[in-house]
Amino acid sequence: MNEGTSVLLGLEDEFRVLQVERLGREMVRVVIEVADPEGACPGCGVLSARVKERPLVRIKDLPASGQRTELWWRKRRLLCREPVCATSSFTQQSAAVPARARLTERLRAKVAEAIASGNRAVSEVAAEYGIAWTTAHRALVAAAARWLPEPEPTRVLGIDETRARSVRWVLEEAGWKRSDPWMTSFVGADPAVPGRLLGLAPGRSGSCVREWLALQSTAFRDGIELVLIDPSAPYASGIRAALPHARIAVDKWHLVALANLMVTQVRQRVTRQLHGRRGVATDKVWANRQLLLTGYEHLSPKQRARFKATLAAEDPTNEIGAAHAVKERLRLLLGEHEPHLIRRRLFDFYDAAARAEMDETTRLARTIEAWWPAVLVALTEDVHNARTEGFNRIIKQTKRVGCGFTNMDNYRRRIMVHIALTRGQRSAA
């Protein structure tokens, strides 16, 4: 047949097309064979062109020109010419179709890439290409081994957790046991280079941090100067044990979240004391609760007026206003980078917390005091864990696509290959 047909089907490197036949409106039958009539005996290496038989073997391949392809490979079974060779006959092999395979390598690569880059369900891609779920999954596993290199060294390491599955109760011999699995992500958070998801480990304890770091090279561990975490004592203990030379920094977003939680707790308590019930939509302080959590400088003049009217109407003890003032002073503190300004803002924060004289504000002040060395590192180095949170969003998307994963290895693989294919070429944020 014309060699142009082989070029059209992308087979010109190793095969030639013998026959093309239309079987339906969107289906064609293609018969191919290896262009080289000779083959080397796997036993002795002697070339042979003596054909014993030429069976037809069905091979799954990619669609051609928008049409499904029924691909048949007319193989040559050759006879070895060496009399003393134990291999009397052998079948010609091809790099495009490995021995005993029924899928072309380009189809396997396409299936794996479709699953990983598109973050699609394995069953969906398998149905699209007319193959079994197990076949598509094996293609993904094989491709992941090539796509996932060793973690790259980084100066700044970000650590955070995501929930791997929803909470469930499992019946065991000792009784019902709560299952609440988590997964810890390790991210290259150095702002000078593009961000990378370096690895995932099951759990969210200090031991999982130590175990993951122990698997890395000595050069990788020695290169880490700074570790970013949320205020997590287990993570901090694991880092101190595995990286005694590294400094720990607490992400500022989590501290603001703690302050917002404090304001919410004070609002709820005051509402219960004032009305004897929880807040409802007719309560001004409940209807305008988001104004309490928004940075005051971001409020418009109308919002500020509504904010003041709300506190005047439903904050007779000024406890909500005091809690809001503590939260705002913490925000001002977390926005500073110069040492003398940090000291000034820290005094203002502690002073406001002491004046408030509430359990909620005192608890927040004690938290800041306990984590102050790590907070100071975050302020002076001006670092944050935004990259880690960004990767957490992708991790959650992967979990939603799979409707949850029972196998943690599959879960980790899907996350890693998806990010490796879609985020590998992006520049640093």
mmCIF file with all atom_site columns, N, CA, C and O in Angstrom, residues 333-373:
data_model
loop_
_atom_site.group_PDB
_atom_site.id
_atom_site.type_symbol
_atom_site.label_atom_id
_atom_site.label_alt_id
_atom_site.label_comp_id
_atom_site.label_asym_id
_atom_site.label_entity_id
_atom_site.label_seq_id
_atom_site.pdbx_PDB_ins_code
_atom_site.Cartn_x
_atom_site.Cartn_y
_atom_site.Cartn_z
_atom_site.occupancy
_atom_site.B_iso_or_equiv
_atom_site.pdbx_formal_charge
_atom_site.auth_seq_id
_atom_site.auth_comp_id
_atom_site.auth_asym_id
_atom_site.auth_atom_id
_atom_site.pdbx_PDB_model_num
ATOM 1   N N  . LEU A 1 333 ? -0.131  43.680 63.637 1.00 0.00 ? 333 LEU A N  1
ATOM 2   C CA . LEU A 1 333 ? 1.137   43.059 64.012 1.00 0.00 ? 333 LEU A CA 1
ATOM 3   C C  . LEU A 1 333 ? 1.650   42.148 62.912 1.00 0.00 ? 333 LEU A C  1
ATOM 4   O O  . LEU A 1 333 ? 2.843   42.191 62.563 1.00 0.00 ? 333 LEU A O  1
ATOM 5   N N  . LEU A 1 334 ? 0.766   41.342 62.341 1.00 0.00 ? 334 LEU A N  1
ATOM 6   C CA . LEU A 1 334 ? 1.188   40.381 61.325 1.00 0.00 ? 334 LEU A CA 1
ATOM 7   C C  . LEU A 1 334 ? 1.528   41.054 59.997 1.00 0.00 ? 334 LEU A C  1
ATOM 8   O O  . LEU A 1 334 ? 2.090   40.409 59.108 1.00 0.00 ? 334 LEU A O  1
ATOM 9   N N  . GLY A 1 335 ? 1.230   42.329 59.859 1.00 0.00 ? 335 GLY A N  1
ATOM 10  C CA . GLY A 1 335 ? 1.565   43.049 58.635 1.00 0.00 ? 335 GLY A CA 1
ATOM 11  C C  . GLY A 1 335 ? 2.907   43.751 58.684 1.00 0.00 ? 335 GLY A C  1
ATOM 12  O O  . GLY A 1 335 ? 3.337   44.328 57.671 1.00 0.00 ? 335 GLY A O  1
ATOM 13  N N  . GLU A 1 336 ? 3.573   43.709 59.819 1.00 0.00 ? 336 GLU A N  1
ATOM 14  C CA . GLU A 1 336 ? 4.856   44.405 59.975 1.00 0.00 ? 336 GLU A CA 1
ATOM 15  C C  . GLU A 1 336 ? 6.025   43.462 59.697 1.00 0.00 ? 336 GLU A C  1
ATOM 16  O O  . GLU A 1 336 ? 5.924   42.256 59.889 1.00 0.00 ? 336 GLU A O  1
ATOM 17  N N  . HIS A 1 337 ? 7.170   44.085 59.285 1.00 0.00 ? 337 HIS A N  1
ATOM 18  C CA . HIS A 1 337 ? 8.390   43.322 59.004 1.00 0.00 ? 337 HIS A CA 1
ATOM 19  C C  . HIS A 1 337 ? 9.618   43.912 59.692 1.00 0.00 ? 337 HIS A C  1
ATOM 20  O O  . HIS A 1 337 ? 10.606  43.211 59.892 1.00 0.00 ? 337 HIS A O  1
ATOM 21  N N  . GLU A 1 338 ? 9.551   45.187 60.061 1.00 0.00 ? 338 GLU A N  1
ATOM 22  C CA . GLU A 1 338 ? 10.690  45.830 60.716 1.00 0.00 ? 338 GLU A CA 1
ATOM 23  C C  . GLU A 1 338 ? 10.667  45.517 62.211 1.00 0.00 ? 338 GLU A C  1
ATOM 24  O O  . GLU A 1 338 ? 9.612   45.582 62.846 1.00 0.00 ? 338 GLU A O  1
ATOM 25  N N  . PRO A 1 339 ? 11.824  45.187 62.803 1.00 0.00 ? 339 PRO A N  1
ATOM 26  C CA . PRO A 1 339 ? 11.851  44.783 64.223 1.00 0.00 ? 339 PRO A CA 1
ATOM 27  C C  . PRO A 1 339 ? 11.239  45.808 65.175 1.00 0.00 ? 339 PRO A C  1
ATOM 28  O O  . PRO A 1 339 ? 10.485  45.449 66.089 1.00 0.00 ? 339 PRO A O  1
ATOM 29  N N  . HIS A 1 340 ? 11.547  47.117 65.009 1.00 0.00 ? 340 HIS A N  1
ATOM 30  C CA . HIS A 1 340 ? 11.022  48.107 65.953 1.00 0.00 ? 340 HIS A CA 1
ATOM 31  C C  . HIS A 1 340 ? 9.518   48.267 65.822 1.00 0.00 ? 340 HIS A C  1
ATOM 32  O O  . HIS A 1 340 ? 8.815   48.486 66.819 1.00 0.00 ? 340 HIS A O  1
ATOM 33  N N  . LEU A 1 341 ? 8.979   48.131 64.606 1.00 0.00 ? 341 LEU A N  1
ATOM 34  C CA . LEU A 1 341 ? 7.528   48.204 64.419 1.00 0.00 ? 341 LEU A CA 1
ATOM 35  C C  . LEU A 1 341 ? 6.845   46.949 64.949 1.00 0.00 ? 341 LEU A C  1
ATOM 36  O O  . LEU A 1 341 ? 5.731   47.018 65.474 1.00 0.00 ? 341 LEU A O  1
ATOM 37  N N  . ILE A 1 342 ? 7.519   45.804 64.815 1.00 0.00 ? 342 ILE A N  1
ATOM 38  C CA . ILE A 1 342 ? 6.969   44.558 65.356 1.00 0.00 ? 342 ILE A CA 1
ATOM 39  C C  . ILE A 1 342 ? 6.827   44.658 66.869 1.00 0.00 ? 342 ILE A C  1
ATOM 40  O O  . ILE A 1 342 ? 5.794   44.275 67.445 1.00 0.00 ? 342 ILE A O  1
ATOM 41  N N  . ARG A 1 343 ? 7.845   45.197 67.554 1.00 0.00 ? 343 ARG A N  1
ATOM 42  C CA . ARG A 1 343 ? 7.783   45.330 69.013 1.00 0.00 ? 343 ARG A CA 1
ATOM 43  C C  . ARG A 1 343 ? 6.648   46.262 69.426 1.00 0.00 ? 343 ARG A C  1
ATOM 44  O O  . ARG A 1 343 ? 5.935   45.998 70.411 1.00 0.00 ? 343 ARG A O  1
ATOM 45  N N  . ARG A 1 344 ? 6.473   47.323 68.679 1.00 0.00 ? 344 ARG A N  1
ATOM 46  C CA . ARG A 1 344 ? 5.407   48.276 69.007 1.00 0.00 ? 344 ARG A CA 1
ATOM 47  C C  . ARG A 1 344 ? 4.036   47.646 68.827 1.00 0.00 ? 344 ARG A C  1
ATOM 48  O O  . ARG A 1 344 ? 3.162   47.762 69.693 1.00 0.00 ? 344 ARG A O  1
ATOM 49  N N  . ARG A 1 345 ? 3.830   46.956 67.696 1.00 0.00 ? 345 ARG A N  1
ATOM 50  C CA . ARG A 1 345 ? 2.531   46.328 67.440 1.00 0.00 ? 345 ARG A CA 1
ATOM 51  C C  . ARG A 1 345 ? 2.272   45.181 68.414 1.00 0.00 ? 345 ARG A C  1
ATOM 52  O O  . ARG A 1 345 ? 1.123   44.937 68.791 1.00 0.00 ? 345 ARG A O  1
ATOM 53  N N  . LEU A 1 346 ? 3.321   44.481 68.840 1.00 0.00 ? 346 LEU A N  1
ATOM 54  C CA . LEU A 1 346 ? 3.135   43.386 69.789 1.00 0.00 ? 346 LEU A CA 1
ATOM 55  C C  . LEU A 1 346 ? 2.667   43.927 71.139 1.00 0.00 ? 346 LEU A C  1
ATOM 56  O O  . LEU A 1 346 ? 1.776   43.345 71.784 1.00 0.00 ? 346 LEU A O  1
ATOM 57  N N  . PHE A 1 347 ? 3.234   45.051 71.564 1.00 0.00 ? 347 PHE A N  1
ATOM 58  C CA . PHE A 1 347 ? 2.788   45.669 72.824 1.00 0.00 ? 347 PHE A CA 1
ATOM 59  C C  . PHE A 1 347 ? 1.324   46.082 72.711 1.00 0.00 ? 347 PHE A C  1
ATOM 60  O O  . PHE A 1 347 ? 0.538   45.863 73.655 1.00 0.00 ? 347 PHE A O  1
ATOM 61  N N  . ASP A 1 348 ? 0.940   46.690 71.595 1.00 0.00 ? 348 ASP A N  1
ATOM 62  C CA . ASP A 1 348 ? -0.459  47.103 71.407 1.00 0.00 ? 348 ASP A CA 1
ATOM 63  C C  . ASP A 1 348 ? -1.405  45.908 71.466 1.00 0.00 ? 348 ASP A C  1
ATOM 64  O O  . ASP A 1 348 ? -2.499  46.004 72.039 1.00 0.00 ? 348 ASP A O  1
ATOM 65  N N  . PHE A 1 349 ? -0.993  44.807 70.874 1.00 0.00 ? 349 PHE A N  1
ATOM 66  C CA . PHE A 1 349 ? -1.850  43.618 70.881 1.00 0.00 ? 349 PHE A CA 1
ATOM 67  C C  . PHE A 1 349 ? -2.032  43.075 72.294 1.00 0.00 ? 349 PHE A C  1
ATOM 68  O O  . PHE A 1 349 ? -3.156  42.810 72.737 1.00 0.00 ? 349 PHE A O  1
ATOM 69  N N  . TYR A 1 350 ? -0.929  42.892 73.020 1.00 0.00 ? 350 TYR A N  1
ATOM 70  C CA . TYR A 1 350 ? -1.022  42.372 74.382 1.00 0.00 ? 350 TYR A CA 1
ATOM 71  C C  . TYR A 1 350 ? -1.805  43.338 75.278 1.00 0.00 ? 350 TYR A C  1
ATOM 72  O O  . TYR A 1 350 ? -2.567  42.906 76.165 1.00 0.00 ? 350 TYR A O  1
ATOM 73  N N  . ASP A 1 351 ? -1.606  44.642 75.053 1.00 0.00 ? 351 ASP A N  1
ATOM 74  C CA . ASP A 1 351 ? -2.315  45.635 75.864 1.00 0.00 ? 351 ASP A CA 1
ATOM 75  C C  . ASP A 1 351 ? -3.824  45.551 75.610 1.00 0.00 ? 351 ASP A C  1
ATOM 76  O O  . ASP A 1 351 ? -4.620  45.595 76.561 1.00 0.00 ? 351 ASP A O  1
ATOM 77  N N  . ALA A 1 352 ? -4.229  45.413 74.350 1.00 0.00 ? 352 ALA A N  1
ATOM 78  C CA . ALA A 1 352 ? -5.654  45.304 74.035 1.00 0.00 ? 352 ALA A CA 1
ATOM 79  C C  . ALA A 1 352 ? -6.241  44.016 74.596 1.00 0.00 ? 352 ALA A C  1
ATOM 80  O O  . ALA A 1 352 ? -7.377  44.010 75.102 1.00 0.00 ? 352 ALA A O  1
ATOM 81  N N  . ALA A 1 353 ? -5.489  42.915 74.526 1.00 0.00 ? 353 ALA A N  1
ATOM 82  C CA . ALA A 1 353 ? -5.978  41.646 75.072 1.00 0.00 ? 353 ALA A CA 1
ATOM 83  C C  . ALA A 1 353 ? -6.130  41.725 76.584 1.00 0.00 ? 353 ALA A C  1
ATOM 84  O O  . ALA A 1 353 ? -7.085  41.175 77.154 1.00 0.00 ? 353 ALA A O  1
ATOM 85  N N  . ALA A 1 354 ? -5.199  42.420 77.263 1.00 0.00 ? 354 ALA A N  1
ATOM 86  C CA . ALA A 1 354 ? -5.292  42.549 78.721 1.00 0.00 ? 354 ALA A CA 1
ATOM 87  C C  . ALA A 1 354 ? -6.460  43.443 79.120 1.00 0.00 ? 354 ALA A C  1
ATOM 88  O O  . ALA A 1 354 ? -7.162  43.178 80.111 1.00 0.00 ? 354 ALA A O  1
ATOM 89  N N  . ARG A 1 355 ? -6.692  44.526 78.361 1.00 0.00 ? 355 ARG A N  1
ATOM 90  C CA . ARG A 1 355 ? -7.804  45.422 78.662 1.00 0.00 ? 355 ARG A CA 1
ATOM 91  C C  . ARG A 1 355 ? -9.154  44.723 78.452 1.00 0.00 ? 355 ARG A C  1
ATOM 92  O O  . ARG A 1 355 ? -10.124 45.034 79.151 1.00 0.00 ? 355 ARG A O  1
ATOM 93  N N  . ALA A 1 356 ? -9.225  43.816 77.479 1.00 0.00 ? 356 ALA A N  1
ATOM 94  C CA . ALA A 1 356 ? -10.495 43.152 77.194 1.00 0.00 ? 356 ALA A CA 1
ATOM 95  C C  . ALA A 1 356 ? -10.948 42.278 78.357 1.00 0.00 ? 356 ALA A C  1
ATOM 96  O O  . ALA A 1 356 ? -12.154 42.172 78.635 1.00 0.00 ? 356 ALA A O  1
ATOM 97  N N  . GLU A 1 357 ? -10.013 41.636 79.069 1.00 0.00 ? 357 GLU A N  1
ATOM 98  C CA . GLU A 1 357 ? -10.312 40.815 80.233 1.00 0.00 ? 357 GLU A CA 1
ATOM 99  C C  . GLU A 1 357 ? -11.394 39.775 79.938 1.00 0.00 ? 357 GLU A C  1
ATOM 100 O O  . GLU A 1 357 ? -12.392 39.660 80.651 1.00 0.00 ? 357 GLU A O  1
ATOM 101 N N  . MET A 1 358 ? -11.197 39.032 78.862 1.00 0.00 ? 358 MET A N  1
ATOM 102 C CA . MET A 1 358 ? -12.125 37.958 78.487 1.00 0.00 ? 358 MET A CA 1
ATOM 103 C C  . MET A 1 358 ? -11.325 36.685 78.291 1.00 0.00 ? 358 MET A C  1
ATOM 104 O O  . MET A 1 358 ? -10.152 36.719 77.891 1.00 0.00 ? 358 MET A O  1
ATOM 105 N N  . ASP A 1 359 ? -11.962 35.558 78.556 1.00 0.00 ? 359 ASP A N  1
ATOM 106 C CA . ASP A 1 359 ? -11.274 34.277 78.393 1.00 0.00 ? 359 ASP A CA 1
ATOM 107 C C  . ASP A 1 359 ? -10.844 34.065 76.944 1.00 0.00 ? 359 ASP A C  1
ATOM 108 O O  . ASP A 1 359 ? -9.761  33.531 76.679 1.00 0.00 ? 359 ASP A O  1
ATOM 109 N N  . GLU A 1 360 ? -11.678 34.495 75.995 1.00 0.00 ? 360 GLU A N  1
ATOM 110 C CA . GLU A 1 360 ? -11.378 34.264 74.585 1.00 0.00 ? 360 GLU A CA 1
ATOM 111 C C  . GLU A 1 360 ? -10.141 35.049 74.143 1.00 0.00 ? 360 GLU A C  1
ATOM 112 O O  . GLU A 1 360 ? -9.259  34.522 73.463 1.00 0.00 ? 360 GLU A O  1
ATOM 113 N N  . THR A 1 361 ? -10.060 36.322 74.539 1.00 0.00 ? 361 THR A N  1
ATOM 114 C CA . THR A 1 361 ? -8.905  37.128 74.132 1.00 0.00 ? 361 THR A CA 1
ATOM 115 C C  . THR A 1 361 ? -7.641  36.689 74.879 1.00 0.00 ? 361 THR A C  1
ATOM 116 O O  . THR A 1 361 ? -6.539  36.718 74.319 1.00 0.00 ? 361 THR A O  1
ATOM 117 N N  . THR A 1 362 ? -7.789  36.287 76.126 1.00 0.00 ? 362 THR A N  1
ATOM 118 C CA . THR A 1 362 ? -6.630  35.792 76.873 1.00 0.00 ? 362 THR A CA 1
ATOM 119 C C  . THR A 1 362 ? -6.081  34.525 76.251 1.00 0.00 ? 362 THR A C  1
ATOM 120 O O  . THR A 1 362 ? -4.852  34.342 76.148 1.00 0.00 ? 362 THR A O  1
ATOM 121 N N  . ARG A 1 363 ? -6.978  33.641 75.828 1.00 0.00 ? 363 ARG A N  1
ATOM 122 C CA . ARG A 1 363 ? -6.530  32.401 75.186 1.00 0.00 ? 363 ARG A CA 1
ATOM 123 C C  . ARG A 1 363 ? -5.787  32.695 73.892 1.00 0.00 ? 363 ARG A C  1
ATOM 124 O O  . ARG A 1 363 ? -4.761  32.058 73.593 1.00 0.00 ? 363 ARG A O  1
ATOM 125 N N  . LEU A 1 364 ? -6.273  33.665 73.100 1.00 0.00 ? 364 LEU A N  1
ATOM 126 C CA . LEU A 1 364 ? -5.577  34.032 71.867 1.00 0.00 ? 364 LEU A CA 1
ATOM 127 C C  . LEU A 1 364 ? -4.198  34.613 72.182 1.00 0.00 ? 364 LEU A C  1
ATOM 128 O O  . LEU A 1 364 ? -3.208  34.294 71.508 1.00 0.00 ? 364 LEU A O  1
ATOM 129 N N  . ALA A 1 365 ? -4.108  35.467 73.200 1.00 0.00 ? 365 ALA A N  1
ATOM 130 C CA . ALA A 1 365 ? -2.816  36.070 73.558 1.00 0.00 ? 365 ALA A CA 1
ATOM 131 C C  . ALA A 1 365 ? -1.830  35.002 74.012 1.00 0.00 ? 365 ALA A C  1
ATOM 132 O O  . ALA A 1 365 ? -0.631  35.069 73.680 1.00 0.00 ? 365 ALA A O  1
ATOM 133 N N  . ARG A 1 366 ? -2.303  34.018 74.755 1.00 0.00 ? 366 ARG A N  1
ATOM 134 C CA . ARG A 1 366 ? -1.413  32.942 75.193 1.00 0.00 ? 366 ARG A CA 1
ATOM 135 C C  . ARG A 1 366 ? -0.935  32.098 74.007 1.00 0.00 ? 366 ARG A C  1
ATOM 136 O O  . ARG A 1 366 ? 0.209   31.614 74.002 1.00 0.00 ? 366 ARG A O  1
ATOM 137 N N  . THR A 1 367 ? -1.813  31.899 73.038 1.00 0.00 ? 367 THR A N  1
ATOM 138 C CA . THR A 1 367 ? -1.404  31.165 71.832 1.00 0.00 ? 367 THR A CA 1
ATOM 139 C C  . THR A 1 367 ? -0.299  31.905 71.093 1.00 0.00 ? 367 THR A C  1
ATOM 140 O O  . THR A 1 367 ? 0.704   31.302 70.671 1.00 0.00 ? 367 THR A O  1
ATOM 141 N N  . ILE A 1 368 ? -0.464  33.216 70.919 1.00 0.00 ? 368 ILE A N  1
ATOM 142 C CA . ILE A 1 368 ? 0.570   34.013 70.252 1.00 0.00 ? 368 ILE A CA 1
ATOM 143 C C  . ILE A 1 368 ? 1.866   33.980 71.052 1.00 0.00 ? 368 ILE A C  1
ATOM 144 O O  . ILE A 1 368 ? 2.970   33.871 70.487 1.00 0.00 ? 368 ILE A O  1
ATOM 145 N N  . GLU A 1 369 ? 1.760   34.041 72.386 1.00 0.00 ? 369 GLU A N  1
ATOM 146 C CA . GLU A 1 369 ? 2.959   34.002 73.228 1.00 0.00 ? 369 GLU A CA 1
ATOM 147 C C  . GLU A 1 369 ? 3.687   32.664 73.086 1.00 0.00 ? 369 GLU A C  1
ATOM 148 O O  . GLU A 1 369 ? 4.923   32.622 73.006 1.00 0.00 ? 369 GLU A O  1
ATOM 149 N N  . ALA A 1 370 ? 2.913   31.560 73.055 1.00 0.00 ? 370 ALA A N  1
ATOM 150 C CA . ALA A 1 370 ? 3.539   30.241 72.945 1.00 0.00 ? 370 ALA A CA 1
ATOM 151 C C  . ALA A 1 370 ? 4.240   30.059 71.613 1.00 0.00 ? 370 ALA A C  1
ATOM 152 O O  . ALA A 1 370 ? 5.286   29.391 71.534 1.00 0.00 ? 370 ALA A O  1
ATOM 153 N N  . TRP A 1 371 ? 3.674   30.631 70.557 1.00 0.00 ? 371 TRP A N  1
ATOM 154 C CA . TRP A 1 371 ? 4.236   30.458 69.214 1.00 0.00 ? 371 TRP A CA 1
ATOM 155 C C  . TRP A 1 371 ? 5.054   31.665 68.756 1.00 0.00 ? 371 TRP A C  1
ATOM 156 O O  . TRP A 1 371 ? 5.404   31.741 67.570 1.00 0.00 ? 371 TRP A O  1
ATOM 157 N N  . TRP A 1 372 ? 5.364   32.592 69.671 1.00 0.00 ? 372 TRP A N  1
ATOM 158 C CA . TRP A 1 372 ? 5.984   33.832 69.241 1.00 0.00 ? 372 TRP A CA 1
ATOM 159 C C  . TRP A 1 372 ? 7.310   33.637 68.499 1.00 0.00 ? 372 TRP A C  1
ATOM 160 O O  . TRP A 1 372 ? 7.550   34.330 67.495 1.00 0.00 ? 372 TRP A O  1
ATOM 161 N N  . PRO A 1 373 ? 8.229   32.754 68.914 1.00 0.00 ? 373 PRO A N  1
ATOM 162 C CA . PRO A 1 373 ? 9.463   32.595 68.117 1.00 0.00 ? 373 PRO A CA 1
ATOM 163 C C  . PRO A 1 373 ? 9.186   32.244 66.655 1.00 0.00 ? 373 PRO A C  1
ATOM 164 O O  . PRO A 1 373 ? 9.840   32.786 65.749 1.00 0.00 ? 373 PRO A O  1
#
